[in-house]
């Protein structure tokens, strides 16, 4: 069912998850979590990481019952053709929605920080075409790219660490001032930035020795992302004073803007470049997932056709979605339905397969 | 393959929508903003440009162009200036923002808003308050051979090195502006009206919230204030009269260089519910000028330590007094309260209570080094 | 369609065609052979009666060693009576009764002995190769190490490789490709070290070559490579026997062609194009440093002009304050947009380089003088180009020449152009996207089943030791994984003596 050739090592799957998780959200993560959890936003971020890890465990528990099939392949087995296929279709729509949310947020930042005049369709097309070029390839090629560009995250950490010249640790003291409830609410806000792990639902069968290694790989990936996000949020909280952070939606970029060195000014542009790569990798993951779904559902022969269809569908939403208010509403909507798709449905599937003892037929694998 | 082709074709067909050619840009080096009597703003800038000295080979000489405009808001002034300028008005490499004294009695955040809002603007610029009119400094265009913008910029940089002013730029003052538990101190510079006009640092202008309180610290006081908030630059020097009995005037003085400073805010609540803040400051210093010598003698050194500690404690308390008078909490005592004594903070109205708190300092000087002669 | 088949039937004969058996008539056989060569004028026939029997020798004078024929065939057969050819002729020979085979042997420089009353034709080896002396290849010079280079004679080339790898597992497989040229090519590998699948794949691809002529190894390369439209060379070209030997020992295969000193090595990876034998002849620290410099040159060559363009036309706030005014003063009088300015300089440089190669040696120095004028002060004074652009273009050119592989260096210079266009339309964002596209392409490329951008994509920490840096030889305990060698261990305790020392 899955091409024997198209397997990825556990390390590659780890990096694939990291690159899918780290994406468009990282720039505004401190801002959005701070809006709810105030000075304890960093606690919320860590908390969100732990909760997400629970989700990952559940997803892997489900995937292990169908070790050689992707979500799109086993839903018809579980529910029969009609229900299963409509479930697949819902997932495809979800992946496409997340893809277009990534595009929308990406455009929003690019237009605020770099471009004023460039028409939206051009910037968008550039992104979409380049992503199609990668997403139409087999998973191992995507994993190679995602794995290689993970090196850039180290650069991102270095740049953020650069801002430790002007910090005031007193901004986050006393710890826990906003109360447990707000910290939990904040972690709900943070969790959307962790999205990307649900790719395990589809790519699990491609992971080499997945039954044993996938859990470890995914946990390490999530741990890395949690630490990264925690670090970023923590840094912005101690760089900006509490009232100021409410004024800057992209604190990470903003704090680098002030530093000038002898060689380059405006380090924020370099950070923006790295961030763009991270956004592209997340977007590639989602159109790959969407494309895989379309390919399985409509039994298309070529993956590239399916990916092009998926990418084309994501292209239109950002074109018509202008203005902060609409974008925020869309973002809210997608983040709410994401809970259904990343945890709701998988848990349901797991329960059904447990109750009815449905498993993949080839247990020998 | 096809996609690569499409991308290439697209790129070729695409225009250069956001292109801003460096060739056409007129780069602003420093901005001065004043408040006019009619309430309008008056701004003048220096634009650095290059004068060809002929022949191409001979190199070129940088010169400053002066440009000014009035307006209701900084953005309007920019627009007005742009309309007077060939090429594009470009403030993204701005290094200096000089605020006139009169203007700084108002809220300064609206002036700076334009710098915070534009992604291209340089947040690395320094901000200073000018005694008198800021325009007078830009109008100089040049101080001797150095362009005025550069001159003031390096002046401030050396002020940071000498611990007269804190290391600051537009971005780093922003968190302090918005921090209810901390106030800002901006460099206070002046232009002398003597025969050869000079520009120099006067000290630190103490800000009360977003506006200038009208009180400034002189250079010694600024240094002590910075030492008390652990913000020593590369060098911090004091020259103090320690031997009034000496006949030779020079011999009456000692110059010390602070090697290491240690200050910690000690916050206590007195029985009467008042907040008492004590700032013990320990200085390890090197004597760099002391003509009487004998710094090897333990007794002499101890006596000097005591004398210096006394003098500097007096200075430090005077500094704190001034700060309280100006209602300017530049040490960040409020922030300290918020972080470590949140219950105390919640009970106080910092704006009102700060001038009333019991604030004192104690400086302990310890001479540990004395150059290569005794 | 029909006519084409007929034509090809006539032209495309191979030794494997339906055999035509020789008759016992001498004249018939000779007649057939002469006819098959269309009575070419360099075909020499000579009557050589021996054992009181009429016989004839035929050979192509242009390929055969006439002296050898005289000494080893004519003289013994004339002098000796009553003995067989087997006893008389001291050189190698082969017997056949297939006229087609004889015909091809004749064309390969062999001498044919045909006798009356016998259907057996003797094919006697009299081929004389014309060789030039072994010299160091001009395009791949090294400071230390072997100065041998391949020549146009395959046997000599094989000799040079075999003397470096004296092992029974060293295997040579010969193929004949090109139905008109009948070019001999050989595939070299170390059996049991090179992965069987790799050798099978290479042989499969070579067998499918149906072109009628193979003139240079470039033809073979284009026939067998995975992605023909990629700018990157997926087969390593070299003229150095030591480089071939080293690659064979990593489990790769080499393809030699008769008549060309260039050897193809497959599979190639991106980083194998950046390795030079020099790296192993210098100390590892120095070698690592130069490896890093070369990799930096890759980045500089494709990015620096693009970066400069985007700086001066989009993001000049990035330029530090101390520098921006000197950059600006150089630009003031240049009338063209930065992209045109850069493209103009790059193309001029390419022209100069191309002219430098083609110019006859006596007039070559003129190019230096003209080049100095075009890329120099004159063009700045004429306000065609800014002085910093000259520096940028010069740095780019130098960087692109650093690469040990000439193919790669041309690729680098061509890749610079799309990057410049991307920078001129989208600034930094354009560069980032172009860079991503390049990386995606590199991740996608595979050469004979091994990932091209290994060990970076997929990441393999172990193999970094011989790619971006070069660790000491005794640290390289395993072979690089990119060719999937069957045996990974490579070296073991070569510095065991040191431990022994300590124990004493």
PDB file of N, CA and C in Angstrom, chain A residues 162-207:
ATOM      1  N   UNK A 162      20.432  36.713  20.981  1.00  0.00           N
ATOM      2  CA  UNK A 162      21.147  37.969  20.837  1.00  0.00           C
ATOM      3  C   UNK A 162      20.485  39.077  21.648  1.00  0.00           C
ATOM      4  N   UNK A 163      19.169  38.936  21.857  1.00  0.00           N
ATOM      5  CA  UNK A 163      18.465  40.013  22.539  1.00  0.00           C
ATOM      6  C   UNK A 163      18.656  39.948  24.047  1.00  0.00           C
ATOM      7  N   UNK A 164      19.422  38.986  24.522  1.00  0.00           N
ATOM      8  CA  UNK A 164      19.635  38.908  25.962  1.00  0.00           C
ATOM      9  C   UNK A 164      20.511  40.040  26.502  1.00  0.00           C
ATOM     10  N   UNK A 165      20.925  40.928  25.609  1.00  0.00           N
ATOM     11  CA  UNK A 165      21.697  42.079  26.070  1.00  0.00           C
ATOM     12  C   UNK A 165      20.820  42.992  26.930  1.00  0.00           C
ATOM     13  N   UNK A 166      19.571  43.125  26.527  1.00  0.00           N
ATOM     14  CA  UNK A 166      18.699  44.036  27.275  1.00  0.00           C
ATOM     15  C   UNK A 166      17.515  43.268  27.814  1.00  0.00           C
ATOM     16  N   UNK A 167      17.693  42.680  28.981  1.00  0.00           N
ATOM     17  CA  UNK A 167      16.556  41.967  29.559  1.00  0.00           C
ATOM     18  C   UNK A 167      16.331  42.468  30.976  1.00  0.00           C
ATOM     19  N   UNK A 168      15.149  42.208  31.457  1.00  0.00           N
ATOM     20  CA  UNK A 168      14.861  42.482  32.852  1.00  0.00           C
ATOM     21  C   UNK A 168      14.013  41.336  33.374  1.00  0.00           C
ATOM     22  N   UNK A 169      14.659  40.470  34.125  1.00  0.00           N
ATOM     23  CA  UNK A 169      13.987  39.250  34.592  1.00  0.00           C
ATOM     24  C   UNK A 169      12.807  39.603  35.482  1.00  0.00           C
ATOM     25  N   UNK A 170      12.808  40.820  36.022  1.00  0.00           N
ATOM     26  CA  UNK A 170      11.755  41.190  36.974  1.00  0.00           C
ATOM     27  C   UNK A 170      10.386  41.285  36.306  1.00  0.00           C
ATOM     28  N   UNK A 171      10.381  41.370  34.965  1.00  0.00           N
ATOM     29  CA  UNK A 171       9.092  41.500  34.278  1.00  0.00           C
ATOM     30  C   UNK A 171       8.206  40.278  34.483  1.00  0.00           C
ATOM     31  N   UNK A 172       8.814  39.097  34.668  1.00  0.00           N
ATOM     32  CA  UNK A 172       7.952  37.912  34.799  1.00  0.00           C
ATOM     33  C   UNK A 172       7.687  37.559  36.259  1.00  0.00           C
ATOM     34  N   UNK A 173       8.293  38.294  37.168  1.00  0.00           N
ATOM     35  CA  UNK A 173       8.085  37.989  38.583  1.00  0.00           C
ATOM     36  C   UNK A 173       6.879  38.758  39.112  1.00  0.00           C
ATOM     37  N   UNK A 174       6.162  38.274  40.059  1.00  0.00           N
ATOM     38  CA  UNK A 174       6.255  36.931  40.619  1.00  0.00           C
ATOM     39  C   UNK A 174       5.599  35.891  39.720  1.00  0.00           C
ATOM     40  N   UNK A 175       6.152  34.697  39.709  1.00  0.00           N
ATOM     41  CA  UNK A 175       5.637  33.633  38.853  1.00  0.00           C
ATOM     42  C   UNK A 175       4.251  33.214  39.325  1.00  0.00           C
ATOM     43  N   UNK A 176       3.387  32.991  38.368  1.00  0.00           N
ATOM     44  CA  UNK A 176       2.056  32.498  38.692  1.00  0.00           C
ATOM     45  C   UNK A 176       1.079  33.584  39.068  1.00  0.00           C
ATOM     46  N   UNK A 177       1.365  34.834  38.707  1.00  0.00           N
ATOM     47  CA  UNK A 177       0.506  35.931  39.144  1.00  0.00           C
ATOM     48  C   UNK A 177      -0.841  35.927  38.454  1.00  0.00           C
ATOM     49  N   UNK A 178      -0.938  35.315  37.265  1.00  0.00           N
ATOM     50  CA  UNK A 178      -2.217  35.428  36.560  1.00  0.00           C
ATOM     51  C   UNK A 178      -3.163  34.287  36.882  1.00  0.00           C
ATOM     52  N   UNK A 179      -2.723  33.335  37.703  1.00  0.00           N
ATOM     53  CA  UNK A 179      -3.649  32.302  38.143  1.00  0.00           C
ATOM     54  C   UNK A 179      -3.671  31.096  37.223  1.00  0.00           C
ATOM     55  N   UNK A 180      -3.980  29.945  37.827  1.00  0.00           N
ATOM     56  CA  UNK A 180      -3.947  28.684  37.088  1.00  0.00           C
ATOM     57  C   UNK A 180      -4.897  28.707  35.895  1.00  0.00           C
ATOM     58  N   UNK A 181      -6.064  29.278  36.098  1.00  0.00           N
ATOM     59  CA  UNK A 181      -7.079  29.245  35.038  1.00  0.00           C
ATOM     60  C   UNK A 181      -6.578  29.948  33.788  1.00  0.00           C
ATOM     61  N   UNK A 182      -6.008  31.132  34.011  1.00  0.00           N
ATOM     62  CA  UNK A 182      -5.518  31.888  32.866  1.00  0.00           C
ATOM     63  C   UNK A 182      -4.350  31.187  32.190  1.00  0.00           C
ATOM     64  N   UNK A 183      -3.531  30.500  33.000  1.00  0.00           N
ATOM     65  CA  UNK A 183      -2.412  29.778  32.401  1.00  0.00           C
ATOM     66  C   UNK A 183      -2.950  28.683  31.488  1.00  0.00           C
ATOM     67  N   UNK A 184      -3.994  27.985  31.958  1.00  0.00           N
ATOM     68  CA  UNK A 184      -4.590  26.938  31.121  1.00  0.00           C
ATOM     69  C   UNK A 184      -5.211  27.528  29.872  1.00  0.00           C
ATOM     70  N   UNK A 185      -5.916  28.654  30.045  1.00  0.00           N
ATOM     71  CA  UNK A 185      -6.535  29.309  28.887  1.00  0.00           C
ATOM     72  C   UNK A 185      -5.472  29.728  27.894  1.00  0.00           C
ATOM     73  N   UNK A 186      -4.349  30.218  28.431  1.00  0.00           N
ATOM     74  CA  UNK A 186      -3.243  30.640  27.568  1.00  0.00           C
ATOM     75  C   UNK A 186      -2.674  29.467  26.791  1.00  0.00           C
ATOM     76  N   UNK A 187      -2.651  28.299  27.446  1.00  0.00           N
ATOM     77  CA  UNK A 187      -2.074  27.164  26.749  1.00  0.00           C
ATOM     78  C   UNK A 187      -2.971  26.712  25.605  1.00  0.00           C
ATOM     79  N   UNK A 188      -4.247  26.985  25.725  1.00  0.00           N
ATOM     80  CA  UNK A 188      -5.143  26.681  24.607  1.00  0.00           C
ATOM     81  C   UNK A 188      -4.753  27.554  23.418  1.00  0.00           C
ATOM     82  N   UNK A 189      -4.425  28.807  23.722  1.00  0.00           N
ATOM     83  CA  UNK A 189      -3.991  29.735  22.670  1.00  0.00           C
ATOM     84  C   UNK A 189      -2.662  29.269  22.061  1.00  0.00           C
ATOM     85  N   UNK A 190      -1.784  28.768  22.939  1.00  0.00           N
ATOM     86  CA  UNK A 190      -0.458  28.365  22.463  1.00  0.00           C
ATOM     87  C   UNK A 190      -0.527  27.107  21.623  1.00  0.00           C
ATOM     88  N   UNK A 191      -1.514  26.248  21.944  1.00  0.00           N
ATOM     89  CA  UNK A 191      -1.546  24.925  21.306  1.00  0.00           C
ATOM     90  C   UNK A 191      -1.658  25.018  19.792  1.00  0.00           C
ATOM     91  N   UNK A 192      -2.268  26.099  19.293  1.00  0.00           N
ATOM     92  CA  UNK A 192      -2.434  26.180  17.839  1.00  0.00           C
ATOM     93  C   UNK A 192      -1.075  26.293  17.137  1.00  0.00           C
ATOM     94  N   UNK A 193      -0.102  26.862  17.808  1.00  0.00           N
ATOM     95  CA  UNK A 193       1.223  26.951  17.210  1.00  0.00           C
ATOM     96  C   UNK A 193       1.916  25.591  17.158  1.00  0.00           C
ATOM     97  N   UNK A 194       1.392  24.646  17.937  1.00  0.00           N
ATOM     98  CA  UNK A 194       2.002  23.311  17.938  1.00  0.00           C
ATOM     99  C   UNK A 194       1.434  22.431  16.830  1.00  0.00           C
ATOM    100  N   UNK A 195       0.408  22.905  16.138  1.00  0.00           N
ATOM    101  CA  UNK A 195      -0.213  22.088  15.095  1.00  0.00           C
ATOM    102  C   UNK A 195       0.823  21.610  14.098  1.00  0.00           C
ATOM    103  N   UNK A 196       0.620  20.442  13.582  1.00  0.00           N
ATOM    104  CA  UNK A 196       1.576  19.883  12.627  1.00  0.00           C
ATOM    105  C   UNK A 196       1.851  18.438  12.959  1.00  0.00           C
ATOM    106  N   UNK A 197       1.658  18.080  14.237  1.00  0.00           N
ATOM    107  CA  UNK A 197       1.909  16.697  14.645  1.00  0.00           C
ATOM    108  C   UNK A 197       0.882  15.745  14.052  1.00  0.00           C
ATOM    109  N   UNK A 198      -0.275  16.288  13.607  1.00  0.00           N
ATOM    110  CA  UNK A 198      -1.307  15.396  13.089  1.00  0.00           C
ATOM    111  C   UNK A 198      -0.892  14.749  11.777  1.00  0.00           C
ATOM    112  N   UNK A 199       0.271  15.171  11.243  1.00  0.00           N
ATOM    113  CA  UNK A 199       0.750  14.502  10.047  1.00  0.00           C
ATOM    114  C   UNK A 199       1.044  13.034  10.318  1.00  0.00           C
ATOM    115  N   UNK A 200       1.237  12.707  11.599  1.00  0.00           N
ATOM    116  CA  UNK A 200       1.478  11.313  11.955  1.00  0.00           C
ATOM    117  C   UNK A 200       0.329  10.408  11.519  1.00  0.00           C
ATOM    118  N   UNK A 201      -0.884  10.954  11.491  1.00  0.00           N
ATOM    119  CA  UNK A 201      -2.037  10.177  11.074  1.00  0.00           C
ATOM    120  C   UNK A 201      -1.839   9.613   9.677  1.00  0.00           C
ATOM    121  N   UNK A 202      -1.112  10.379   8.849  1.00  0.00           N
ATOM    122  CA  UNK A 202      -0.960   9.976   7.456  1.00  0.00           C
ATOM    123  C   UNK A 202       0.399   9.332   7.196  1.00  0.00           C
ATOM    124  N   UNK A 203       1.456   9.889   7.794  1.00  0.00           N
ATOM    125  CA  UNK A 203       2.785   9.413   7.405  1.00  0.00           C
ATOM    126  C   UNK A 203       3.294   8.272   8.278  1.00  0.00           C
ATOM    127  N   UNK A 204       2.565   7.928   9.324  1.00  0.00           N
ATOM    128  CA  UNK A 204       3.048   6.876  10.215  1.00  0.00           C
ATOM    129  C   UNK A 204       3.522   5.619   9.477  1.00  0.00           C
ATOM    130  N   UNK A 205       2.775   5.116   8.497  1.00  0.00           N
ATOM    131  CA  UNK A 205       3.231   3.894   7.838  1.00  0.00           C
ATOM    132  C   UNK A 205       4.568   4.043   7.103  1.00  0.00           C
ATOM    133  N   UNK A 206       4.979   5.261   6.815  1.00  0.00           N
ATOM    134  CA  UNK A 206       6.239   5.444   6.097  1.00  0.00           C
ATOM    135  C   UNK A 206       7.447   5.422   7.027  1.00  0.00           C
ATOM    136  N   UNK A 207       7.204   5.540   8.326  1.00  0.00           N
ATOM    137  CA  UNK A 207       8.345   5.624   9.239  1.00  0.00           C
ATOM    138  C   UNK A 207       8.962   4.236   9.398  1.00  0.00           C
TER     139      UNK A 207
END
